[in-house]
Amino acid sequence: MTGHVVALCGGVGGAKLAQGLSMALPPEELSLIVNTGDDFRHLGLHISPDLDSVVYALAGLSDPVRGWGRRDETWTFMEALKGLGGESWFQLGDGDLAIHVERTWRLTHGATLSEATAHLCRALGIATRVLPMSDDPVRTRVLTAEGWLDFQEYFVHRQCRPAVQGFAFAGAETARAQPDALAALERRDLRAIVICPSNPFVSVEPILAVPGIRAAIQQSQAPVVAVTPIIGGKAIKGPAAKMMAELRLDVSGAAVARRYAGIIDGFVVDHTDPLPESWADIQFFSAATLMNTSDDRLQLAHAVLQTADRLGANLT
């Protein structure tokens, strides 16, 4: 089946499926809308962690051991910074640093985040469209037992230790959806909208908080399929399971599906977990969702597309 596919994604897990989709589809048939709620300024640089995770995955540069950053990274800059007593809690490898410097230089000279991202993709040989959710700043904040924390303060500096009570997306109410992202969601030839296995609270919901994006998904005639970030009651990477437990939610794929109720038609759980009974508005499917290798990512991408095509046949 042909047609355009739009995927919403955050960091590591989302980037892996984004890579799988990029292998399964021609570049002109895929658009990736990426969370920028994690973005922040550090050492004078504009850091876009989720955009970078997606870009590194598509370029084949991801570090397979740490799960973030670039493979074969060196750390001369960080060691020198530590020796000067500088802010070293957020790790910037030497190759990673070049991305942030180039992005910041372009933003300082008038480029939008979309334009800077497109330049980086071209430089790294990426043909798939990688689109920030917005060129306007949206900043995820986490309400914890210790008060409000900026996301990177909670996630990296505090290593997710404070108990979570809620979230806010500062600036979302006045942000404008990236025009190409919105246009992709409104295409007549849309085959599927995919919500990648990213943290629902801090990777997907910031995208949905940008005015126009949730409505475009709800109004689309294309099937919407989400993939679980939870396997066996645990998150493969990141704090999603910890957040769910602290919010007194069941730590399961079904609980994530409930979070997306009203916008998704199908939800893919891992084949090692029990398949929930389908609800009135969400059908559940099973697939191998653990993506340790490129082949795993490609196979899951094909499974998700097949699921979308099955749903699409039922929706028409």
PDB file of N, CA, C and O in Angstrom, residues 7 37 53 61 76 90 97 99 129 184 243 246 265 270 279-280:
ATOM      1  N   ALA A   7       5.019  10.202  11.467  1.00  0.00           N
ATOM      2  CA  ALA A   7       5.320   9.608  12.773  1.00  0.00           C
ATOM      3  C   ALA A   7       5.649  10.695  13.766  1.00  0.00           C
ATOM      4  O   ALA A   7       6.405  11.628  13.464  1.00  0.00           O
ATOM      5  N   GLY A  37      10.069  19.789  23.337  1.00  0.00           N
ATOM      6  CA  GLY A  37       9.847  20.247  24.706  1.00  0.00           C
ATOM      7  C   GLY A  37      11.049  20.038  25.604  1.00  0.00           C
ATOM      8  O   GLY A  37      11.165  20.673  26.656  1.00  0.00           O
ATOM      9  N   SER A  53      18.606  12.791  18.741  1.00  0.00           N
ATOM     10  CA  SER A  53      18.461  11.334  18.779  1.00  0.00           C
ATOM     11  C   SER A  53      17.912  10.808  17.461  1.00  0.00           C
ATOM     12  O   SER A  53      18.375   9.783  16.940  1.00  0.00           O
ATOM     13  N   LEU A  61      24.466   7.074  13.275  1.00  0.00           N
ATOM     14  CA  LEU A  61      25.504   7.577  14.181  1.00  0.00           C
ATOM     15  C   LEU A  61      25.205   7.321  15.650  1.00  0.00           C
ATOM     16  O   LEU A  61      26.012   7.674  16.513  1.00  0.00           O
ATOM     17  N   THR A  76      37.071  15.085  25.050  1.00  0.00           N
ATOM     18  CA  THR A  76      38.125  16.045  25.379  1.00  0.00           C
ATOM     19  C   THR A  76      37.548  17.351  25.923  1.00  0.00           C
ATOM     20  O   THR A  76      38.048  17.903  26.910  1.00  0.00           O
ATOM     21  N   PHE A  90      25.626  18.084  32.315  1.00  0.00           N
ATOM     22  CA  PHE A  90      25.030  17.657  31.049  1.00  0.00           C
ATOM     23  C   PHE A  90      26.167  17.327  30.099  1.00  0.00           C
ATOM     24  O   PHE A  90      26.937  18.186  29.693  1.00  0.00           O
ATOM     25  N   LEU A  97      28.987  18.104  20.325  1.00  0.00           N
ATOM     26  CA  LEU A  97      29.169  19.542  20.508  1.00  0.00           C
ATOM     27  C   LEU A  97      29.127  20.274  19.171  1.00  0.00           C
ATOM     28  O   LEU A  97      28.573  21.378  19.065  1.00  0.00           O
ATOM     29  N   ILE A  99      27.359  19.591  16.572  1.00  0.00           N
ATOM     30  CA  ILE A  99      25.955  19.749  16.180  1.00  0.00           C
ATOM     31  C   ILE A  99      25.347  20.956  16.880  1.00  0.00           C
ATOM     32  O   ILE A  99      24.672  21.793  16.269  1.00  0.00           O
ATOM     33  N   ARG A 129      12.248  13.728   5.856  1.00  0.00           N
ATOM     34  CA  ARG A 129      11.965  15.024   6.479  1.00  0.00           C
ATOM     35  C   ARG A 129      11.855  14.878   7.989  1.00  0.00           C
ATOM     36  O   ARG A 129      11.034  14.112   8.495  1.00  0.00           O
ATOM     37  N   ALA A 184       1.577  17.930   6.630  1.00  0.00           N
ATOM     38  CA  ALA A 184       1.724  16.481   6.480  1.00  0.00           C
ATOM     39  C   ALA A 184       0.554  15.744   7.116  1.00  0.00           C
ATOM     40  O   ALA A 184       0.044  14.761   6.568  1.00  0.00           O
ATOM     41  N   MET A 243       7.394   7.160  36.158  1.00  0.00           N
ATOM     42  CA  MET A 243       6.385   8.225  36.147  1.00  0.00           C
ATOM     43  C   MET A 243       4.988   7.652  36.289  1.00  0.00           C
ATOM     44  O   MET A 243       4.160   8.172  37.055  1.00  0.00           O
ATOM     45  N   GLU A 246       4.346   6.571  39.875  1.00  0.00           N
ATOM     46  CA  GLU A 246       4.199   7.720  40.778  1.00  0.00           C
ATOM     47  C   GLU A 246       2.887   8.463  40.546  1.00  0.00           C
ATOM     48  O   GLU A 246       2.357   9.092  41.452  1.00  0.00           O
ATOM     49  N   ASP A 265      -6.500   4.762  16.823  1.00  0.00           N
ATOM     50  CA  ASP A 265      -7.404   3.683  16.426  1.00  0.00           C
ATOM     51  C   ASP A 265      -6.850   2.322  16.809  1.00  0.00           C
ATOM     52  O   ASP A 265      -7.599   1.382  17.041  1.00  0.00           O
ATOM     53  N   ASP A 270       3.726  -5.401  23.111  1.00  0.00           N
ATOM     54  CA  ASP A 270       4.781  -6.366  22.823  1.00  0.00           C
ATOM     55  C   ASP A 270       4.220  -7.786  22.830  1.00  0.00           C
ATOM     56  O   ASP A 270       3.319  -8.113  23.610  1.00  0.00           O
ATOM     57  N   TRP A 279     -11.106  -2.198  22.883  1.00  0.00           N
ATOM     58  CA  TRP A 279     -12.159  -1.346  23.405  1.00  0.00           C
ATOM     59  C   TRP A 279     -13.016  -0.865  22.243  1.00  0.00           C
ATOM     60  O   TRP A 279     -12.761  -1.185  21.088  1.00  0.00           O
ATOM     61  N   ALA A 280     -14.011  -0.066  22.575  1.00  0.00           N
ATOM     62  CA  ALA A 280     -14.918   0.418  21.532  1.00  0.00           C
ATOM     63  C   ALA A 280     -14.187   1.205  20.459  1.00  0.00           C
ATOM     64  O   ALA A 280     -14.506   1.100  19.270  1.00  0.00           O
TER      65      ALA A 280
END
